[in-house]
Each structure stands twice: as C-alpha cells, then as structure tokens.
Short mmCIF file of C-alpha atoms in Angstrom, two decimals:
data_model
loop_
_atom_site.label_atom_id
_atom_site.label_comp_id
_atom_site.label_asym_id
_atom_site.label_seq_id
_atom_site.Cartn_x
_atom_site.Cartn_y
_atom_site.Cartn_z
CA UNK A 2 -9.71 23.47 -17.18
CA UNK A 3 -6.04 24.62 -16.95
CA UNK A 4 -3.62 22.18 -15.42
CA UNK A 5 -0.10 23.21 -14.18
CA UNK A 6 2.37 20.63 -13.76
CA UNK A 7 5.17 22.77 -11.67
CA UNK A 8 8.30 20.51 -12.08
CA UNK A 9 6.57 19.41 -15.31
CA UNK A 10 9.91 18.62 -16.94
CA UNK A 11 10.63 15.75 -14.26
CA UNK A 12 9.50 12.22 -14.17
CA UNK A 13 6.20 12.29 -12.71
CA UNK A 14 5.47 15.77 -14.47
CA UNK A 15 6.20 14.18 -17.87
CA UNK A 16 3.88 11.11 -17.32
CA UNK A 17 0.76 13.41 -16.24
CA UNK A 18 1.73 15.84 -19.09
CA UNK A 19 1.58 13.27 -21.65
CA UNK A 20 -1.68 11.25 -20.33
CA UNK A 21 -3.73 14.52 -19.91
CA UNK A 22 -2.65 15.95 -23.22
CA UNK A 23 -3.76 12.39 -24.89
CA UNK A 24 -6.82 11.45 -22.57
CA UNK A 25 -8.27 14.94 -21.92
CA UNK A 26 -9.04 18.35 -23.35
CA UNK A 27 -7.68 20.21 -20.62
CA UNK A 28 -5.06 22.90 -21.23
CA UNK A 29 -1.65 21.87 -19.88
CA UNK A 30 0.86 24.14 -18.52
CA UNK A 31 4.37 22.93 -18.13
CA UNK A 32 6.21 24.90 -15.46
CA UNK A 33 9.82 24.79 -14.25
CA UNK A 34 12.20 27.05 -12.61
CA UNK A 35 14.00 27.52 -15.91
CA UNK A 36 11.30 28.84 -18.41
CA UNK A 37 13.80 27.56 -21.11
CA UNK A 38 13.53 23.99 -19.80
CA UNK A 39 9.64 24.19 -19.64
CA UNK A 40 9.80 24.87 -23.38
CA UNK A 41 12.16 22.22 -24.27
CA UNK A 42 10.09 19.92 -22.52
CA UNK A 43 6.87 20.98 -24.20
CA UNK A 44 8.76 20.44 -27.57
CA UNK A 45 9.48 17.01 -26.59
CA UNK A 46 6.02 16.23 -25.27
CA UNK A 47 4.41 17.62 -28.24
CA UNK A 48 6.66 15.62 -30.54
CA UNK A 49 5.93 12.42 -28.55
CA UNK A 50 2.16 12.89 -28.89
CA UNK A 51 2.41 13.95 -32.44
CA UNK A 52 3.96 10.72 -33.33
CA UNK A 53 0.88 9.02 -31.65
CA UNK A 54 -1.62 11.09 -34.09
CA UNK A 55 -2.32 13.29 -30.93
CA UNK A 56 -2.56 16.92 -31.75
CA UNK A 57 -1.96 18.69 -28.47
CA UNK A 58 -0.74 22.08 -27.66
CA UNK A 59 0.96 22.38 -24.15
CA UNK A 60 2.72 25.81 -22.89
CA UNK A 61 6.04 26.27 -20.96
CA UNK A 62 6.47 28.74 -18.40
CA UNK A 63 8.59 29.46 -15.27
CA UNK A 64 6.49 27.81 -12.35
CA UNK A 65 5.31 31.34 -11.13
CA UNK A 66 3.49 31.78 -14.53
CA UNK A 67 2.22 28.60 -14.87
CA UNK A 68 0.68 28.41 -11.28
CA UNK A 69 -0.69 32.05 -11.93
CA UNK A 70 -2.70 30.88 -14.89
CA UNK A 71 -3.82 27.55 -13.69
CA UNK A 72 -6.82 26.14 -11.85
CA UNK A 73 -5.11 23.15 -10.73
CA UNK A 74 -1.38 23.41 -9.84
CA UNK A 75 0.28 19.80 -9.35
CA UNK A 76 3.58 20.06 -7.59
CA UNK A 77 5.43 17.36 -9.43
CA UNK A 78 8.82 18.27 -8.09
CA UNK A 79 11.10 16.33 -5.78
CA UNK A 80 10.17 16.19 -2.04
CA UNK A 81 13.04 18.60 -0.91
CA UNK A 82 11.87 21.20 -3.39
CA UNK A 83 8.15 21.10 -2.50
CA UNK A 84 8.35 23.66 0.58
CA UNK A 85 10.32 26.21 -1.82
CA UNK A 86 7.87 25.63 -5.04
CA UNK A 87 4.93 26.22 -2.60
CA UNK A 88 6.59 29.35 -1.42
CA UNK A 89 7.76 30.57 -4.89
CA UNK A 90 3.99 30.31 -6.39
CA UNK A 91 2.25 31.29 -3.17
CA UNK A 92 1.10 34.69 -4.11
CA UNK A 93 -0.09 33.21 -7.36
CA UNK A 94 -2.49 30.70 -5.53
CA UNK A 95 -6.08 31.40 -4.23
CA UNK A 96 -9.19 30.08 -3.18
CA UNK A 97 -10.07 29.01 -6.50
CA UNK A 98 -6.92 27.20 -7.20
CA UNK A 99 -6.26 23.68 -5.94
CA UNK A 100 -2.94 22.49 -5.12
CA UNK A 101 -2.08 18.92 -5.83
CA UNK A 102 0.86 17.43 -4.09
CA UNK A 103 2.44 13.81 -5.35
CA UNK A 104 5.56 14.05 -3.56
CA UNK A 105 6.84 11.61 -0.97
CA UNK A 106 9.82 11.60 1.19
CA UNK A 107 11.94 8.68 0.97
CA UNK A 108 15.51 7.64 2.38
CA UNK A 109 17.17 4.45 0.94
CA UNK A 110 19.43 1.97 2.21
CA UNK A 111 20.88 -1.64 1.39
CA UNK A 112 17.49 -3.06 1.99
CA UNK A 113 15.46 -0.72 0.21
CA UNK A 114 13.50 2.57 0.23
CA UNK A 115 11.80 3.58 3.55
CA UNK A 116 9.19 6.34 4.07
CA UNK A 117 10.60 9.33 5.50
CA UNK A 118 8.01 12.09 6.22
CA UNK A 119 8.80 15.57 7.32
CA UNK A 120 8.24 16.33 11.02
CA UNK A 121 4.59 17.51 10.33
CA UNK A 122 3.57 13.81 9.25
CA UNK A 123 3.44 13.73 5.53
CA UNK A 124 4.54 15.81 2.70
CA UNK A 125 0.74 16.68 1.93
CA UNK A 126 0.33 17.93 5.29
CA UNK A 127 3.43 19.93 4.74
CA UNK A 128 2.05 21.62 1.56
CA UNK A 129 -1.34 22.23 3.45
CA UNK A 130 0.80 24.21 6.10
CA UNK A 131 2.79 25.92 3.52
CA UNK A 132 -0.01 26.94 1.31
CA UNK A 133 -1.80 30.47 1.71
CA UNK A 134 -4.82 30.13 3.66
CA UNK A 135 -8.07 29.14 1.87
CA UNK A 136 -6.02 27.31 -0.80
CA UNK A 137 -7.33 24.02 -1.01
CA UNK A 138 -4.75 21.07 -0.90
CA UNK A 139 -5.03 17.72 -2.48
CA UNK A 140 -2.61 14.74 -2.27
CA UNK A 141 -2.87 12.61 -5.41
CA UNK A 142 -0.44 10.67 -7.97
CA UNK A 143 1.87 9.29 -5.27
CA UNK A 144 2.20 5.67 -6.09
CA UNK A 145 2.37 5.90 -9.91
CA UNK A 146 5.52 4.61 -11.46
CA UNK A 147 7.00 7.40 -13.34
CA UNK A 148 8.47 5.00 -16.10
CA UNK A 149 5.42 3.37 -16.78
CA UNK A 150 3.07 6.82 -16.89
CA UNK A 151 5.54 8.56 -19.25
CA UNK A 152 5.41 5.57 -21.38
CA UNK A 153 2.10 5.98 -23.60
CA UNK A 154 2.72 2.66 -25.21
CA UNK A 155 1.96 1.27 -21.78
CA UNK A 156 -1.80 0.59 -21.23
CA UNK A 157 -2.05 0.11 -17.29
CA UNK A 158 -5.10 -0.42 -14.96
CA UNK A 159 -4.07 1.20 -11.95
CA UNK A 160 -5.50 3.16 -8.79
CA UNK A 161 -4.45 6.25 -7.20
CA UNK A 162 -5.29 7.50 -3.74
CA UNK A 163 -6.79 10.81 -3.12
CA UNK A 164 -6.64 12.55 0.04
CA UNK A 165 -7.81 15.96 1.22
CA UNK A 166 -9.84 18.04 3.62
CA UNK A 167 -11.56 20.22 0.88
CA UNK A 168 -14.52 17.84 -0.53
CA UNK A 169 -15.16 19.84 -3.63
CA UNK A 170 -11.51 20.26 -4.26
CA UNK A 171 -11.00 16.53 -3.77
CA UNK A 172 -13.86 15.45 -5.95
CA UNK A 173 -12.51 17.32 -8.83
CA UNK A 174 -9.05 16.06 -8.63
CA UNK A 175 -10.75 12.66 -8.18
CA UNK A 176 -12.82 13.42 -11.48
CA UNK A 177 -10.04 14.92 -13.37
CA UNK A 178 -7.89 11.93 -12.73
CA UNK A 179 -10.48 9.58 -13.72
CA UNK A 180 -10.33 11.03 -17.15
CA UNK A 181 -6.89 9.33 -17.59
CA UNK A 182 -7.37 6.02 -19.45
CA UNK A 183 -6.88 3.07 -16.92
CA UNK A 184 -6.52 5.06 -13.76
CA UNK A 185 -8.93 5.00 -11.05
CA UNK A 186 -8.97 7.63 -8.23
CA UNK A 187 -10.10 6.46 -4.65
CA UNK A 188 -10.74 8.51 -1.66
CA UNK A 189 -8.25 7.78 1.25
CA UNK A 190 -10.05 10.33 3.42
CA UNK A 191 -8.59 13.71 4.70
CA UNK A 192 -4.83 15.04 4.78
CA UNK A 193 -4.15 13.24 8.21
CA UNK A 194 -4.49 10.09 6.13
CA UNK A 195 -1.65 10.94 3.65
CA UNK A 196 1.15 9.08 5.49
CA UNK A 197 -0.28 5.85 4.81
CA UNK A 198 -0.84 6.63 1.31
CA UNK A 199 2.43 8.07 0.65
CA UNK A 200 4.15 5.44 2.14
CA UNK A 201 3.15 2.84 -0.49
CA UNK A 202 5.66 4.54 -2.92
CA UNK A 203 8.92 3.11 -1.10
CA UNK A 204 6.70 0.12 -0.84
CA UNK A 205 6.18 -0.22 -4.75
CA UNK A 206 9.65 0.37 -5.18
CA UNK A 207 10.76 -2.38 -2.90
CA UNK A 208 8.63 -4.82 -4.54
CA UNK A 209 10.04 -4.04 -7.88
CA UNK A 210 13.41 -4.57 -6.54
CA UNK A 211 12.77 -7.95 -4.72
CA UNK A 212 10.55 -9.58 -7.31
CA UNK A 213 11.15 -10.67 -10.98
CA UNK A 214 9.13 -8.95 -13.97
CA UNK A 215 7.56 -6.21 -11.36
CA UNK A 216 9.70 -3.41 -12.87
CA UNK A 217 7.62 -0.03 -12.36
CA UNK A 218 4.70 -1.94 -10.52
CA UNK A 219 1.69 -0.15 -9.35
CA UNK A 220 -1.27 -0.94 -7.26
CA UNK A 221 -4.99 -1.72 -7.43
CA UNK A 222 -7.18 -1.77 -4.46
CA UNK A 223 -9.46 -4.89 -5.21
CA UNK B 18 4.04 -29.43 7.19
CA UNK B 19 2.34 -28.60 10.33
CA UNK B 20 1.03 -24.99 10.74
CA UNK B 21 0.13 -23.57 14.16
CA UNK B 22 -2.32 -20.55 14.36
CA UNK B 23 -1.90 -18.95 17.63
CA UNK B 24 -4.56 -16.69 18.60
CA UNK B 25 -6.29 -19.04 15.76
CA UNK B 26 -9.72 -18.22 17.32
CA UNK B 27 -9.70 -14.68 16.08
CA UNK B 28 -10.45 -13.08 13.00
CA UNK B 29 -7.21 -13.57 10.79
CA UNK B 30 -6.53 -16.89 12.35
CA UNK B 31 -10.17 -18.17 11.11
CA UNK B 32 -9.65 -17.07 7.82
CA UNK B 33 -6.19 -18.64 7.43
CA UNK B 34 -7.16 -22.10 9.26
CA UNK B 35 -10.38 -22.26 6.82
CA UNK B 36 -8.22 -21.35 3.70
CA UNK B 37 -5.08 -23.52 4.34
CA UNK B 38 -7.63 -26.34 5.51
CA UNK B 39 -9.74 -26.07 2.31
CA UNK B 40 -6.83 -25.47 -0.20
CA UNK B 41 -3.66 -27.54 1.23
CA UNK B 42 -2.89 -30.78 2.93
CA UNK B 43 -1.12 -29.24 5.72
CA UNK B 44 -1.92 -30.01 9.35
CA UNK B 45 -3.42 -27.24 11.20
CA UNK B 46 -3.03 -26.46 14.64
CA UNK B 47 -5.46 -23.82 16.48
CA UNK B 48 -3.87 -22.31 19.26
CA UNK B 49 -5.43 -19.89 22.16
CA UNK B 50 -4.53 -18.90 25.49
CA UNK B 51 -7.77 -21.12 26.59
CA UNK B 52 -7.36 -24.32 24.93
CA UNK B 53 -11.10 -24.85 25.43
CA UNK B 54 -11.69 -22.04 23.05
CA UNK B 55 -9.24 -23.53 20.66
CA UNK B 56 -11.34 -26.75 20.48
CA UNK B 57 -14.55 -24.91 20.09
CA UNK B 58 -12.92 -22.97 17.10
CA UNK B 59 -11.97 -26.15 15.70
CA UNK B 60 -15.28 -27.48 15.87
CA UNK B 61 -16.63 -24.43 14.39
CA UNK B 62 -14.13 -24.37 11.58
CA UNK B 63 -14.72 -27.94 10.76
CA UNK B 64 -18.55 -27.67 10.35
CA UNK B 65 -17.88 -24.96 8.10
CA UNK B 66 -15.67 -27.10 6.08
CA UNK B 67 -17.67 -30.23 6.10
CA UNK B 68 -21.01 -28.03 4.77
CA UNK B 69 -18.51 -27.43 1.79
CA UNK B 70 -17.60 -30.94 1.45
CA UNK B 71 -14.22 -30.41 2.82
CA UNK B 72 -13.17 -33.10 5.27
CA UNK B 73 -10.32 -31.54 7.33
CA UNK B 74 -9.25 -32.45 10.62
CA UNK B 75 -7.92 -29.46 12.85
CA UNK B 76 -6.57 -29.73 16.39
CA UNK B 77 -7.16 -27.51 19.21
CA UNK B 78 -4.44 -26.64 21.69
CA UNK B 79 -3.19 -24.15 24.02
CA UNK B 80 -0.91 -21.77 22.46
CA UNK B 81 2.31 -23.28 23.97
CA UNK B 82 1.36 -26.82 23.10
CA UNK B 83 0.36 -25.92 19.25
CA UNK B 84 3.77 -23.93 18.89
CA UNK B 85 5.53 -26.96 20.27
CA UNK B 86 4.08 -29.23 17.46
CA UNK B 87 4.40 -26.94 14.79
CA UNK B 88 7.03 -26.10 11.88
CA UNK B 89 5.36 -22.94 11.17
CA UNK B 90 3.81 -20.78 13.99
CA UNK B 91 1.78 -17.82 12.94
CA UNK B 92 1.30 -15.08 15.68
CA UNK B 93 -2.37 -14.28 14.43
CA UNK B 94 -3.04 -12.28 17.64
CA UNK B 95 -3.85 -8.55 18.34
CA UNK B 96 -0.49 -6.36 18.01
CA UNK B 97 -0.71 -5.79 21.73
CA UNK B 98 -0.27 -9.42 22.56
CA UNK B 99 2.31 -10.22 20.08
CA UNK B 100 5.20 -9.70 22.74
CA UNK B 101 3.42 -11.73 25.44
CA UNK B 102 2.54 -14.31 22.92
CA UNK B 103 6.23 -14.72 21.75
CA UNK B 104 7.61 -15.04 25.15
CA UNK B 105 4.96 -17.53 26.06
CA UNK B 106 6.03 -19.90 23.58
CA UNK B 107 9.85 -19.04 23.20
CA UNK B 108 11.02 -22.09 24.69
CA UNK B 109 8.88 -24.26 22.41
CA UNK B 110 10.66 -22.57 19.28
CA UNK B 111 13.93 -23.64 17.54
CA UNK B 112 15.86 -22.93 14.40
CA UNK B 113 13.56 -25.39 12.56
CA UNK B 114 10.37 -23.29 13.37
CA UNK B 115 9.58 -20.35 11.41
CA UNK B 116 7.70 -17.58 13.24
CA UNK B 117 5.44 -15.70 10.95
CA UNK B 118 3.84 -12.31 11.96
CA UNK B 119 1.01 -10.83 10.55
CA UNK B 120 -0.08 -8.13 13.21
CA UNK B 121 0.07 -4.46 12.59
CA UNK B 122 0.00 -1.63 15.11
CA UNK B 123 -2.84 1.12 14.46
CA UNK B 124 -4.42 3.75 16.22
CA UNK B 125 -7.92 5.25 15.07
CA UNK B 126 -9.25 8.86 15.18
CA UNK B 127 -12.22 10.51 13.44
CA UNK B 128 -10.21 10.72 10.15
CA UNK B 129 -9.68 7.02 9.97
CA UNK B 130 -7.06 4.49 11.07
CA UNK B 131 -3.28 5.42 11.31
CA UNK B 132 -0.09 3.25 11.35
CA UNK B 133 1.41 3.30 14.73
CA UNK B 134 4.19 0.94 15.01
CA UNK B 135 6.30 -0.19 18.28
CA UNK B 136 9.50 2.17 18.88
CA UNK B 137 11.70 -0.46 17.12
CA UNK B 138 9.95 0.26 13.72
CA UNK B 139 7.48 -2.45 12.88
CA UNK B 140 5.77 -5.29 14.74
CA UNK B 141 7.66 -7.70 12.47
CA UNK B 142 11.05 -6.38 13.76
CA UNK B 143 9.43 -6.45 17.20
CA UNK B 144 8.72 -10.05 17.01
CA UNK B 145 12.40 -10.71 15.67
CA UNK B 146 13.83 -9.03 18.62
CA UNK B 147 11.58 -10.89 21.13
CA UNK B 148 12.29 -14.30 19.31
CA UNK B 149 15.01 -16.50 20.56
CA UNK B 150 18.22 -16.33 18.47
CA UNK B 151 18.33 -18.55 15.71
CA UNK B 152 14.45 -18.59 15.11
CA UNK B 153 13.53 -17.26 11.86
CA UNK B 154 10.84 -14.51 11.75
CA UNK B 155 9.05 -13.74 8.71
CA UNK B 156 6.17 -11.22 8.34
CA UNK B 157 3.10 -11.96 6.12
CA UNK B 158 -0.52 -11.59 5.53
CA UNK B 159 -0.54 -8.20 7.03
CA UNK B 160 -2.96 -6.45 4.47
CA UNK B 161 -5.44 -9.41 4.14
CA UNK B 162 -9.20 -8.33 5.27
CA UNK B 163 -10.21 -10.72 7.75
CA UNK B 164 -13.96 -10.86 6.63
CA UNK B 165 -13.10 -11.73 3.13
CA UNK B 166 -10.35 -14.29 4.18
CA UNK B 167 -13.11 -16.02 6.52
CA UNK B 168 -15.55 -16.30 4.03
CA UNK B 169 -14.84 -19.23 1.93
CA UNK B 170 -17.86 -18.12 -0.44
CA UNK B 171 -15.57 -15.28 -1.20
CA UNK B 172 -13.27 -16.20 -4.25
CA UNK B 173 -10.34 -13.36 -4.44
CA UNK B 174 -7.30 -12.63 -6.35
CA UNK B 175 -5.12 -11.07 -3.70
CA UNK B 176 -1.35 -10.15 -3.10
CA UNK B 177 0.31 -10.68 0.49
CA UNK B 178 3.65 -9.00 0.93
CA UNK B 179 6.23 -11.19 2.78
CA UNK B 180 9.55 -9.89 4.62
CA UNK B 181 12.35 -11.54 6.21
CA UNK B 182 16.11 -11.92 6.82
CA UNK B 183 16.22 -15.63 6.27
CA UNK B 184 15.94 -16.48 2.77
CA UNK B 185 14.66 -20.01 3.14
CA UNK B 186 12.26 -19.17 5.54
CA UNK B 187 10.62 -16.55 3.53
CA UNK B 188 10.79 -18.61 0.63
CA UNK B 189 9.28 -21.51 2.46
CA UNK B 190 6.35 -18.99 3.76
CA UNK B 191 5.73 -17.76 0.08
CA UNK B 192 5.42 -21.10 -1.24
CA UNK B 193 3.02 -22.09 1.33
CA UNK B 194 0.96 -18.72 0.82
CA UNK B 195 0.66 -19.35 -2.67
CA UNK B 196 -1.10 -22.73 -2.24
CA UNK B 197 -3.90 -20.63 -0.97
CA UNK B 198 -6.28 -20.16 -3.93
CA UNK B 199 -6.19 -16.78 -5.17
CA UNK B 200 -3.36 -15.48 -3.04
CA UNK B 201 -0.02 -14.45 -4.25
CA UNK B 202 2.99 -14.11 -1.97
CA UNK B 203 5.33 -11.26 -3.12
CA UNK B 204 8.68 -10.63 -1.57
CA UNK B 205 8.99 -7.30 0.15
CA UNK B 206 12.62 -7.71 1.08
CA UNK B 207 14.10 -7.95 4.61
CA UNK B 208 12.47 -7.15 8.16
CA UNK B 209 13.93 -3.60 7.84
CA UNK B 210 11.29 -3.16 5.03
CA UNK B 211 8.05 -4.41 7.25
CA UNK B 212 6.89 -0.92 8.20
CA UNK B 213 5.77 -0.06 4.72
CA UNK B 214 4.41 -3.42 4.39
CA UNK B 215 2.29 -3.01 7.91
CA UNK B 216 1.25 0.50 7.02
CA UNK B 217 -0.94 -0.77 4.12
CA UNK B 218 -3.31 -2.42 6.62
CA UNK B 219 -4.66 1.09 7.88
CA UNK B 220 -4.70 2.25 4.42
CA UNK B 221 -7.05 -0.34 3.10
CA UNK B 222 -9.47 0.23 6.20
CA UNK B 223 -9.33 4.05 5.32
CA UNK B 224 -10.00 3.01 1.54
CA UNK B 225 -13.00 0.89 2.66
CA UNK B 226 -14.30 3.52 4.86
CA UNK B 227 -14.22 6.57 2.10
CA UNK B 228 -15.37 4.67 -1.07
CA UNK B 229 -18.48 2.67 -1.80
CA UNK B 230 -18.65 -0.99 -2.15
CA UNK B 231 -15.11 -1.39 -1.10
CA UNK B 232 -15.76 -3.02 2.12
CA UNK B 233 -12.86 -5.51 3.00
CA UNK B 234 -10.70 -4.13 0.11
CA UNK B 235 -7.56 -5.82 -0.32
CA UNK B 236 -4.53 -5.14 -2.71
CA UNK B 237 -2.95 -6.31 -5.74
CA UNK B 238 0.60 -5.15 -7.01
CA UNK B 239 0.25 -5.05 -10.64
#
C-alpha cells in the first residue's frame, strides 16, 4: 500500500512516517507544499531509521504528487490548512483513495486548550464536505502525542479512534493502524461522532499541563 | 468525612456508594427526592456489601437533609435535574461543603451519543453558576461506566478527571477518589476545562457501541 503523509514534515507526520517505516512494509510518500522540504525530511527520517538498523526508503514530493501516487492520503497538516490542502489535491483523489484526517481545531487560553471545531461540527466532517464526491474520508490519529510518536525510543501502548462513514475504508485504516507496534485502532462510529474524538486532543494536552510526569500523555480505552 | 450522594439511588450514585463504602471509612449519606426510596437503596446496598463481608452503615435521607449533613455533596442526578437539585439544596450548602458534579449533557441519534452541553459551556460550569457564592464546585466521575462501578465483582484500573477552580477542594476530591481501589484521579485544570472532560462520556458509550467486548469501557490516560 502507498501511504502519502501530506504535511509529512510536521510533527504528527514525522511520527507516522517513522512508525509506519519501522513497523510496516508500506511505501511512504512524504508530502509538503515545498518539495525540497519534503526531500529534506525524507533524508532526516531515513537517517533516524538507518541509525536504528531500519533500511527504509521514503520519497519526498510536493503534496499534489504525493496524493496522486497514494492509496491512503493522510492530511497531517495544521487544522487551518486542512481545507486548502484538500482543495489542492482534490483532482488527484478518486474513489480508490482514502483520505485520512487527524487534525483538530483548538484554541487556548490561560486555563488550557479547548476544542474549537469548525461550524460543520468537526474537522473530520469539514474534510468530508470538501473532498470530491465518492472519496472515502476517515478520521484517525487525532489523540496521539506527536513527541511520543516521533521518538522511536519510546515504546507505547496506545489507542487511536477511527471514525468514518465508509465501512471498508474505515476497516482498512484500522487494519493499517494496528500494524504500528503498540497502537490499537478502535472504531468510534461514523463521521458524525468525530467531534467527541477530536475533543480528546485538547484534553490530553490539559492533562499533561496539570499533572506531573504526564508529558505527551495518550489514551487507552479499557 | 461525610459524603452525600444526591440521587444516590441512581446508577452512578449506587456505584460510588458501594465503592466508597467498601474501600473507605467515610460516612455515606444516600439522598433522593423521596426519602423512602433513599432508605430502600440503603438496605439494598448494605445487603450487597454484607454479602461481601463488608460491614458498612449507610444512611438514607431526602436530598436536602443529606446535603445538610455532608462535607462533600455529589450531584449524582441526571443532567436535566442538576439545576433543580442545586437549587433545592442551596441553603444547606456553605463554604465548607464541596459540591461535586459528575453529570454530562448528551443527546443521541442513530450514529451514537453526542456531547450536548448547556449554554454556559458544561454542566460543571452550570453547577458553579447555580451554586451559592463561596461554595466550591468540583467536576469528577464523569466518565466512569455506571455498570462497572456498581458491580463490586469488577476489579478495575481506571482514571477519573477532576476539574475545579478551588485548588483545596479539588485536591480533597482527588485524594478522596484515590481511596477507591483501582481509581486514579487526575487534574484536568479549572472548571473552564470541563467541557472536554464531560465530552468523553458520550465517546466511551460510542466506543462501547462500535467495538466488540468493550461494554462499560472506561479510560486510562497513559
């Protein structure tokens, strides 16, 4: 399977790239608005992996080309770029490409971070509205701490919640996610249930803020 | 310490009553709008506890009297009764009584349950607005599955998130909660952070709905 990580030079993209590269045999395409930046990230990720004895080949592209070549396109971009990024790659997507959205809208104040979804209810639903008809949209990876994810020295036992209206696409993303060591992908239902999933992201950041030794905390549903 | 569980005949009240009775030495006051119903619940809980070799004495009262006698008043009532219940007991509360709110506003549809907070942002903040001035309000116990909590055969390892603006009151509720076996109380910050805590409740119910063998699922922040 070919997985494109758009915005794959950013924090969550880096973690997914490294974990997928280490734990699976899938082909990884790192996307960026700047192809040079994508290629630099690829060199950096390959060096990290090689240092750990993992011989992985990643490829760097401008987002549009990464999306064009992929079976799975992960929108690992900040929430305020999600809409633009979907539009930029829209004509590279079709019914056989699954669009995966991990972004969460948040706003912060002195108390902590708060869930701040777009008017449509959640970023996942915003992506579904912006995606071309027929392209399946799946929400996943919202609540993973980027620092922990990108540090391959960290062995974790975490859950990610997956939402989507296309059962086959959702199952494929769950199966794919379960290939990452220590990650369990659970079903949280249709896209209409995305808001409650996304709002866990500011919550984990608040928990990290208010408790000792809980930096980069994640979640396990038990 | 004297703990009043208003609406203590209901699901979350039952679980807290049984767990506090089994695991702590605090005095438990079961409150209900109908004192006879409170006394019936007490008999039932005592029988359950005696059956397990726990010799505990609980007391049943109408909500107002339970609140009047307590150091900690837990509003274990459905969300649509929270405002009324606070008003009913308001003149029994003072600065030395901590008001604890576990209720969550939700609405359901075919997809699952969704977080549906009151206009003020969260049930916890609604309680703070309705409580008499000076009475500390703490949110806790939102995300505990009632069935698991009330079944003393179940040994669990779960977290509860505690929010509040009064640091001493919050610490006291955390310490108290940590006395329940298998429960860890984490700080999620001020009441302004309650919405993200409360919205985990519909989420755990959705996870239970969409995954096998996850009935009565809870959460662990790891």
